[in-house]
Amino acid sequence: MGLDERPSCLRSFPHEVVFVSVLSCAQLLTQAALGNVLVPLHIIGPDIGITNPAALPWTLAAYSLTVGVFIMVTGRVGDIFGHKRLVIVGYLMFSIFSFLTGLAAYVNNGIYFHIMRAFQGIGPTMLLPNAVALLARTYPAGLRKSIVFSIFGATAPTGFILGALFGSIFAQFLWWPWAQWALSIFCYILAILTYVIVPTELSLAVHPTGKTDIFGAIIGVSGLVLFIFCWNQAPLVGWDKPYMYGILIASIVIIVLFIVIEMKTQEPIMPLSIWSVPGFPGVLGCMSLGWSSFGIFIYYNVQFLEIIHHASPLLTTAMLTPLVVFGIIATIVVSQLYGRTPAHYLLMASMIFFCAGNILIATAPANQTYWAQVFVATMLTPFGMDISFPAASLVISNKMPMHQQGVAASMLNTAINWSISLGLGIAGTIESKMLKRGKTTLESYRYALYTGIGLSGLGVLVALLFCRVPKTVNPNDEEQTQVDSSSITTMDTAINADKIDNEEK
């Protein structure tokens, strides 16, 4: 399809611009909701009654947790009920709970804030897979589609910085809830625009009679939520409380029950046969290790700048802008490596970049200039993000049967977001333990970052030892399927979808 050929369902070029912009805001706002809380967190925390630093990671972990676990099913729900409908509902959910999150300033209760943040994360779980599915259904393979998905992927780091920018402006000069209420208004407007802009022919469900193991999905989500709850609650109450071990054991039992249910059901959310595909378990483990270390990096990088360097939220935002600049550079540079370098080497390289970022922050002296180590860490880490997504997708697409690539991609996205939440919980537990042992704030941050170093360092070994697969596809699997929203991961995976397809042919 030539660049000058517009899909017939889009009436004009302005219609196309608005269509792509409205759907790309799904990615942009998902990341903005992270930035508008993380960077001004030390202004928000005391205002909502959070005085214990160990409770602060919950503000991010609660959001990442729901984004990670519920995305397992929302894509499939979109296939059954219609992707346009799920995008509208997603924007409305995002709008409602962003508004309620802002009301935490009146409630003055940290638990309320964390619960609202968790519900706020359900909106993006509806938005991300279904927005990508609408774009994929609209554009056939070609240069125009590649450009559209590149735009969608580029909104991720931009959204984080924009969220941090406006969150910091409101927190420093007005009142932090206005960042949440502005996000709420914007999401409501986007819900209306989605209803008006998305063509009627894209409103139809892909699989209106499709069946999904909803009961198994509920069991699986419950187990994952309880497991993360333990690790993020432990820094607050400690593992010496007997009920913490009870919840942890209960979560493991529920996850085992989920596996048993998936073995018995005819249409499982997670077919167990995918674990026998060469390279898949290693890729999932590697990505989980790398992205859990990234969650630790981004959280403690901000803490280091604001608590140790005493930078304001606005100055911290400015110091984080290399994430956007070098993210774009990384995308351009790394795109030239696909097809030339084995995917497991690319995965290993991404883990090295994640590890290097944590090392640089963990070893940075308190009085050192920003440009010496923090800037370099912020410059290198985007390469970890922009290499890992497409490289993992390449390994999966080379060996995964066609009819299982969708669920594999959904699990990959789930593992990434879930592991960010888990990594923050583990690091927060270690930070809390170090503070109780008399360590300084800086020393406790460093021990938490050492956890990130260990996780990404282990990821290097996993990539090298367990992600090696031949660059071949399964020639016997000729099954062709329609576009399934669960088959498309967001950000860089979507950007490189056409390139991977071409390499397979």
XYZ file of C-alpha atoms in Angstrom:
505
model
C 0.000 0.000 0.000
C 1.515 3.298 -1.040
C 1.964 6.133 1.411
C -0.534 8.287 -0.503
C -3.283 5.652 -0.324
C -5.548 6.285 2.602
C -7.825 3.514 3.958
C -11.266 3.870 2.439
C -12.993 4.000 5.833
C -11.179 7.275 6.622
C -12.947 10.014 4.688
C -10.134 12.577 4.501
C -6.626 13.297 5.682
C -7.851 15.405 8.652
C -10.156 12.513 9.588
C -7.159 10.170 9.486
C -5.039 12.518 11.627
C -7.722 12.763 14.313
C -8.382 8.996 14.150
C -4.717 8.117 14.703
C -4.288 10.834 17.342
C -7.294 9.731 19.395
C -6.152 6.088 19.430
C -2.505 6.995 20.076
C -3.616 8.926 23.162
C -4.384 5.518 24.687
C -0.649 4.893 24.930
C 0.247 8.487 25.761
C -2.182 8.798 28.681
C -1.288 5.370 30.082
C 2.270 6.567 30.580
C 1.216 10.084 31.589
C -0.683 8.608 34.537
C 2.626 7.179 35.763
C 4.607 10.386 35.353
C 2.033 12.731 36.905
C 2.258 10.813 40.206
C 5.838 9.524 40.313
C 7.681 12.817 39.876
C 5.588 15.007 42.269
C 5.164 12.050 44.654
C 6.830 13.777 47.612
C 4.310 16.594 47.343
C 1.336 14.258 46.894
C 2.338 11.795 49.643
C 2.100 14.093 52.700
C -1.058 15.703 51.305
C -2.919 12.372 51.326
C -1.590 11.209 54.667
C 1.332 9.034 53.521
C 4.173 9.700 55.945
C 5.896 6.317 55.695
C 8.317 6.254 52.706
C 7.752 2.508 52.420
C 4.172 3.199 51.326
C 5.181 5.398 48.390
C 5.986 2.597 45.902
C 2.371 1.441 46.241
C 1.257 4.532 44.294
C 3.001 3.128 41.213
C 2.701 -0.583 41.963
C -1.093 -0.460 42.322
C -1.444 1.153 38.898
C 1.081 -1.104 37.148
C -0.464 -4.164 38.781
C -3.922 -3.697 37.281
C -2.501 -2.609 33.932
C -0.491 -5.824 33.862
C -2.939 -8.477 35.015
C -6.227 -7.316 33.485
C -4.765 -6.908 30.010
C -4.833 -10.723 29.823
C -8.580 -10.622 29.196
C -9.567 -7.152 27.944
C -8.213 -7.751 24.451
C -10.289 -10.889 24.105
C -13.336 -9.080 25.488
C -12.826 -6.509 22.735
C -12.826 -9.265 20.131
C -16.205 -10.439 21.416
C -17.973 -7.130 22.099
C -16.173 -4.800 19.681
C -12.886 -2.913 19.948
C -14.474 0.526 19.531
C -16.844 -0.149 22.423
C -13.968 -1.220 24.683
C -11.932 1.878 23.816
C -14.889 4.112 24.720
C -15.466 2.232 27.991
C -11.714 2.369 28.688
C -11.574 6.146 28.305
C -14.674 6.524 30.512
C -13.193 4.242 33.201
C -9.929 6.184 33.014
C -11.862 9.455 33.331
C -13.992 8.389 36.311
C -11.173 6.969 38.401
C -8.761 9.788 37.557
C -11.375 12.146 38.988
C -11.786 9.935 42.071
C -7.997 9.722 42.479
C -7.865 13.512 42.678
C -10.470 13.433 45.463
C -7.858 11.728 47.657
C -6.791 15.248 48.652
C -10.125 15.587 50.469
C -10.275 12.013 51.787
C -6.694 12.312 53.113
C -6.182 8.560 53.199
C -3.351 6.698 51.507
C -5.305 3.438 51.242
C -8.080 5.234 49.349
C -5.493 6.705 46.978
C -3.929 3.312 46.304
C -7.312 1.700 45.630
C -8.311 4.464 43.219
C -4.951 4.144 41.459
C -5.580 0.432 41.030
C -9.005 1.069 39.503
C -7.505 3.845 37.386
C -5.199 1.251 35.829
C -8.153 -0.783 34.537
C -8.905 1.952 31.985
C -5.564 1.512 30.159
C -6.022 -2.263 30.118
C -9.085 -1.719 27.956
C -7.478 1.012 25.881
C -4.110 -0.450 24.882
C -4.953 -3.749 23.145
C -8.176 -2.481 21.598
C -6.728 0.788 20.287
C -3.908 -1.145 18.627
C -6.437 -3.630 17.223
C -8.429 -0.788 15.624
C -5.279 0.570 13.992
C -4.309 -2.906 12.791
C -7.769 -3.525 11.336
C -7.722 -0.164 9.559
C -4.298 -0.310 7.911
C -3.074 -3.166 5.713
C 0.645 -3.964 5.662
C 2.724 -1.201 4.141
C 4.644 1.990 4.773
C 1.596 3.908 5.977
C 0.882 1.291 8.629
C 4.519 1.340 9.777
C 4.371 5.116 10.180
C 1.114 4.932 12.141
C 2.468 2.309 14.534
C 5.690 4.302 14.902
C 3.604 7.274 15.996
C 1.722 5.074 18.450
C 4.960 3.710 19.930
C 6.607 7.131 20.172
C 3.832 8.380 22.449
C 4.999 6.167 25.346
C 8.085 8.073 26.581
C 6.524 11.356 25.461
C 3.452 10.602 27.548
C 5.527 9.883 30.651
C 7.408 13.182 30.359
C 4.234 15.183 29.604
C 2.539 13.596 32.613
C 5.546 14.425 34.793
C 5.648 17.982 33.428
C 2.007 18.891 34.022
C 1.845 16.898 37.258
C 4.837 18.879 38.535
C 3.434 22.231 37.393
C 0.107 21.618 39.128
C 1.776 20.219 42.270
C 4.319 23.028 42.623
C 2.265 26.050 41.626
C -1.425 25.134 41.991
C -2.722 21.901 43.557
C -1.753 18.358 42.594
C -5.360 17.040 42.157
C -5.785 19.278 39.127
C -3.389 17.008 37.221
C -5.766 14.092 37.844
C -8.853 16.146 37.062
C -7.307 17.493 33.857
C -6.547 13.897 32.864
C -10.157 12.989 33.682
C -11.560 15.751 31.450
C -9.203 14.831 28.611
C -10.210 11.145 28.786
C -13.908 12.067 28.705
C -13.370 14.191 25.594
C -11.461 11.331 23.955
C -14.331 8.924 24.710
C -16.689 11.234 22.801
C -14.210 11.650 19.943
C -13.784 7.868 19.713
C -17.553 7.468 19.316
C -17.626 10.121 16.573
C -14.359 9.475 14.739
C -13.985 5.677 14.592
C -15.827 4.453 11.460
C -18.966 2.389 11.904
C -17.521 -0.581 10.031
C -14.814 -0.858 12.715
C -17.439 -1.074 15.460
C -18.258 -4.682 14.675
C -16.829 -7.444 16.855
C -14.123 -9.653 15.368
C -15.381 -12.809 17.094
C -18.919 -12.002 18.293
C -19.563 -15.648 19.211
C -16.144 -16.276 20.705
C -15.905 -17.963 24.074
C -13.385 -17.279 26.755
C -12.635 -19.010 30.027
C -13.878 -16.092 32.133
C -13.901 -18.101 35.366
C -10.296 -19.153 34.836
C -9.364 -15.539 34.028
C -10.901 -14.324 37.299
C -9.006 -16.993 39.255
C -5.724 -16.156 37.518
C -6.106 -12.398 38.023
C -6.979 -12.905 41.706
C -3.868 -14.993 42.292
C -1.566 -12.482 40.601
C -3.105 -9.546 42.487
C -2.715 -11.254 45.883
C 0.882 -12.225 45.107
C 1.836 -8.628 44.262
C -0.140 -7.339 47.252
C 2.112 -9.325 49.589
C 5.331 -7.933 48.184
C 4.148 -4.321 48.164
C 2.498 -4.514 51.596
C 5.494 -6.170 53.243
C 7.569 -2.935 53.413
C 4.732 -1.391 55.448
C 3.860 -4.136 57.932
C 6.820 -6.509 57.665
C 7.007 -10.225 56.940
C 6.845 -10.981 60.650
C 3.049 -10.705 60.528
C 1.589 -14.243 60.193
C -1.246 -13.112 57.919
C 1.280 -11.960 55.297
C 2.500 -15.517 54.852
C -1.117 -16.669 54.801
C -1.924 -14.325 51.918
C 1.244 -15.351 50.091
C 0.410 -19.046 50.402
C -3.197 -18.360 49.365
C -1.990 -16.527 46.232
C 0.237 -19.461 45.263
C -2.632 -21.925 45.813
C -4.921 -19.789 43.638
C -2.314 -19.615 40.860
C -1.938 -23.409 41.003
C -5.743 -23.710 40.818
C -5.690 -21.435 37.762
C -3.170 -23.748 36.078
C -5.354 -26.775 36.823
C -8.413 -25.002 35.392
C -6.478 -24.037 32.261
C -5.507 -27.683 31.780
C -9.168 -28.749 31.845
C -10.946 -25.996 29.883
C -11.482 -26.096 26.127
C -10.757 -22.390 25.523
C -8.073 -21.406 28.053
C -6.786 -17.904 28.552
C -3.279 -19.375 28.840
C -2.864 -22.667 26.912
C -0.214 -24.626 28.782
C 1.173 -25.958 25.492
C 2.873 -22.610 24.843
C 5.343 -23.356 27.635
C 6.732 -26.226 25.566
C 7.587 -23.917 22.646
C 11.396 -23.484 22.501
C 12.533 -20.110 23.762
C 9.177 -18.884 25.093
C 9.730 -19.592 28.826
C 13.186 -18.033 28.588
C 11.897 -14.922 26.818
C 9.113 -14.432 29.368
C 11.547 -14.890 32.256
C 14.129 -12.604 30.684
C 11.618 -9.808 30.030
C 10.231 -10.111 33.547
C 13.703 -9.765 35.049
C 14.678 -6.840 32.837
C 11.488 -4.828 33.268
C 11.324 -5.414 37.013
C 14.800 -3.861 37.170
C 13.567 -0.973 35.003
C 10.740 -0.280 37.460
C 13.307 -0.112 40.239
C 15.544 2.150 38.134
C 12.895 4.721 37.247
C 11.474 4.906 40.790
C 14.792 5.217 42.624
C 16.265 7.500 39.995
C 13.497 9.978 40.825
C 14.033 9.436 44.579
C 17.774 10.015 44.171
C 17.215 13.286 42.308
C 14.520 14.671 44.603
C 15.605 13.405 48.033
C 19.389 13.268 47.710
C 19.957 16.062 45.149
C 16.965 18.092 46.406
C 15.745 18.711 42.861
C 12.229 20.080 42.426
C 9.664 17.997 40.487
C 10.000 20.317 37.487
C 13.795 20.082 37.496
C 13.538 16.305 37.873
C 11.269 16.210 34.816
C 13.858 18.150 32.839
C 16.551 15.707 33.970
C 14.445 12.780 32.719
C 13.871 14.179 29.217
C 16.813 12.165 27.790
C 14.463 9.181 28.039
C 12.500 10.663 25.133
C 15.425 11.924 23.076
C 17.544 8.803 23.353
C 14.474 6.600 23.072
C 13.954 7.975 19.561
C 17.645 7.541 18.762
C 17.559 3.985 20.112
C 14.546 3.107 17.957
C 16.321 4.326 14.820
C 19.653 2.681 15.596
C 18.272 -0.608 16.835
C 15.898 -0.998 13.877
C 18.972 -1.519 11.690
C 20.068 -4.533 13.738
C 16.996 -6.719 13.251
C 17.624 -9.523 10.813
C 21.381 -9.049 11.168
C 21.882 -9.971 14.824
C 20.407 -13.071 16.548
C 17.461 -12.118 18.724
C 18.892 -13.673 21.895
C 21.947 -11.426 21.577
C 19.662 -8.420 21.281
C 17.791 -9.539 24.382
C 21.075 -9.963 26.226
C 22.136 -6.455 25.151
C 18.879 -4.990 26.442
C 19.461 -6.625 29.836
C 22.980 -5.135 29.902
C 21.538 -1.649 29.310
C 18.978 -2.161 32.097
C 21.768 -3.354 34.389
C 24.057 -0.447 33.482
C 21.354 2.095 34.351
C 20.908 0.612 37.825
C 24.681 0.386 38.386
C 25.225 4.039 37.497
C 22.499 5.277 39.865
C 23.495 2.880 42.654
C 27.124 4.041 42.608
C 26.540 7.775 42.040
C 27.962 9.885 44.911
C 25.492 12.164 46.662
C 27.334 15.364 45.721
C 28.191 14.406 42.133
C 26.968 16.512 39.212
C 23.952 15.225 37.281
C 25.957 15.015 34.054
C 28.490 12.491 35.354
C 26.387 9.367 36.016
C 22.677 10.137 36.254
C 22.593 11.648 32.762
C 24.493 8.687 31.320
C 22.105 6.249 33.047
C 19.081 8.105 31.676
C 20.719 8.057 28.258
C 21.469 4.304 28.224
C 18.293 2.860 29.722
C 16.039 3.663 26.712
C 18.151 1.242 24.683
C 17.093 -1.509 27.084
C 13.436 -0.672 26.516
C 13.670 -0.259 22.745
C 15.694 -3.431 22.187
C 13.818 -5.803 24.479
C 10.274 -5.462 23.084
C 11.016 -6.201 19.416
C 13.708 -8.781 20.189
C 11.316 -10.735 22.405
C 8.647 -10.540 19.711
C 11.100 -11.816 17.128
C 11.975 -14.872 19.223
C 8.292 -15.623 19.788
C 7.270 -15.155 16.158
C 10.094 -17.400 14.936
C 8.977 -20.434 16.931
C 5.418 -19.885 18.160
C 2.647 -21.494 16.055
C 0.398 -18.924 14.368
C -2.671 -19.807 16.422
C -0.739 -19.230 19.684
C 1.092 -16.000 18.883
C -1.791 -13.922 20.164
C -1.892 -15.396 23.641
C 1.918 -15.382 23.780
C 2.004 -11.666 23.011
C -0.640 -10.953 25.653
C 1.324 -12.915 28.245
C 4.456 -10.991 27.310
C 2.701 -7.683 27.952
C 1.250 -9.027 31.199
C 4.655 -10.207 32.393
C 6.243 -6.812 31.715
C 3.721 -4.731 33.647
C 3.273 -7.315 36.420
C 7.030 -7.586 36.920
C 7.383 -3.798 37.268
C 4.983 -3.954 40.194
C 6.717 -7.013 41.663
C 10.165 -5.428 41.308
C 9.023 -2.315 43.176
C 7.626 -4.501 45.949
C 10.869 -6.444 46.378
C 13.019 -3.301 46.252
C 10.710 -1.524 48.687
C 11.000 -4.447 51.119
C 14.792 -4.274 50.961
C 14.796 -0.482 51.393
C 12.552 -0.799 54.454
C 14.767 -3.514 55.971
C 17.890 -1.410 55.484
C 16.300 1.628 57.137
C 15.296 -0.511 60.127
C 18.912 -1.672 60.426
C 20.108 1.915 60.748
C 21.235 2.548 57.181
C 20.931 6.058 55.776
C 18.348 6.966 53.138
C 21.007 6.968 50.414
C 22.329 3.582 51.517
C 18.827 2.089 51.544
C 18.264 3.395 47.996
C 21.496 1.774 46.901
C 20.522 -1.598 48.344
C 17.227 -1.377 46.477
C 19.116 -0.575 43.269
C 21.425 -3.521 43.905
C 18.277 -5.621 43.609
C 17.705 -4.135 40.166
C 21.303 -4.939 39.244
C 20.858 -8.539 40.350
C 17.575 -8.965 38.455
C 18.858 -7.564 35.150
C 22.191 -9.364 35.601
C 20.288 -12.624 35.926
C 18.352 -11.568 32.833
C 21.630 -11.467 30.882
C 22.282 -15.112 31.729
C 18.703 -16.150 30.943
C 18.878 -14.431 27.548
C 22.154 -16.137 26.702
C 21.246 -19.618 27.929
C 17.483 -19.999 27.482
C 16.467 -17.706 24.610
C 18.518 -19.305 21.830
C 16.198 -20.460 19.049
C 16.790 -21.008 15.323
C 15.566 -18.191 13.104
C 12.827 -20.321 11.584
C 9.066 -20.488 11.726
C 6.832 -23.502 11.990
C 6.186 -24.484 8.347
C 3.357 -26.835 9.282
C 1.184 -24.192 10.889
C -0.694 -22.569 8.045
C -3.622 -21.382 10.085
C -4.632 -17.847 9.198
C -6.515 -15.758 11.695
C -8.182 -12.382 11.745
C -6.666 -9.519 13.685
C -7.025 -10.331 17.346
C -6.373 -7.502 19.783
C -4.662 -9.867 22.186
C -2.131 -10.751 19.505
C -0.618 -7.298 19.433
C 1.674 -5.964 22.069
C 1.996 -2.240 22.371
C 4.871 0.172 21.860
C 7.872 -1.212 19.996
C 6.344 -4.639 19.361
C 3.669 -3.012 17.281
C 6.192 -0.792 15.523
C 8.177 -3.774 14.314
C 5.243 -6.004 13.374
C 5.633 -5.416 9.651
C 9.400 -5.908 9.762
C 8.997 -9.259 11.526
C 6.352 -10.373 9.026
C 8.662 -9.561 6.138
C 11.550 -11.467 7.712
C 9.360 -14.524 8.186
C 8.380 -14.491 4.509
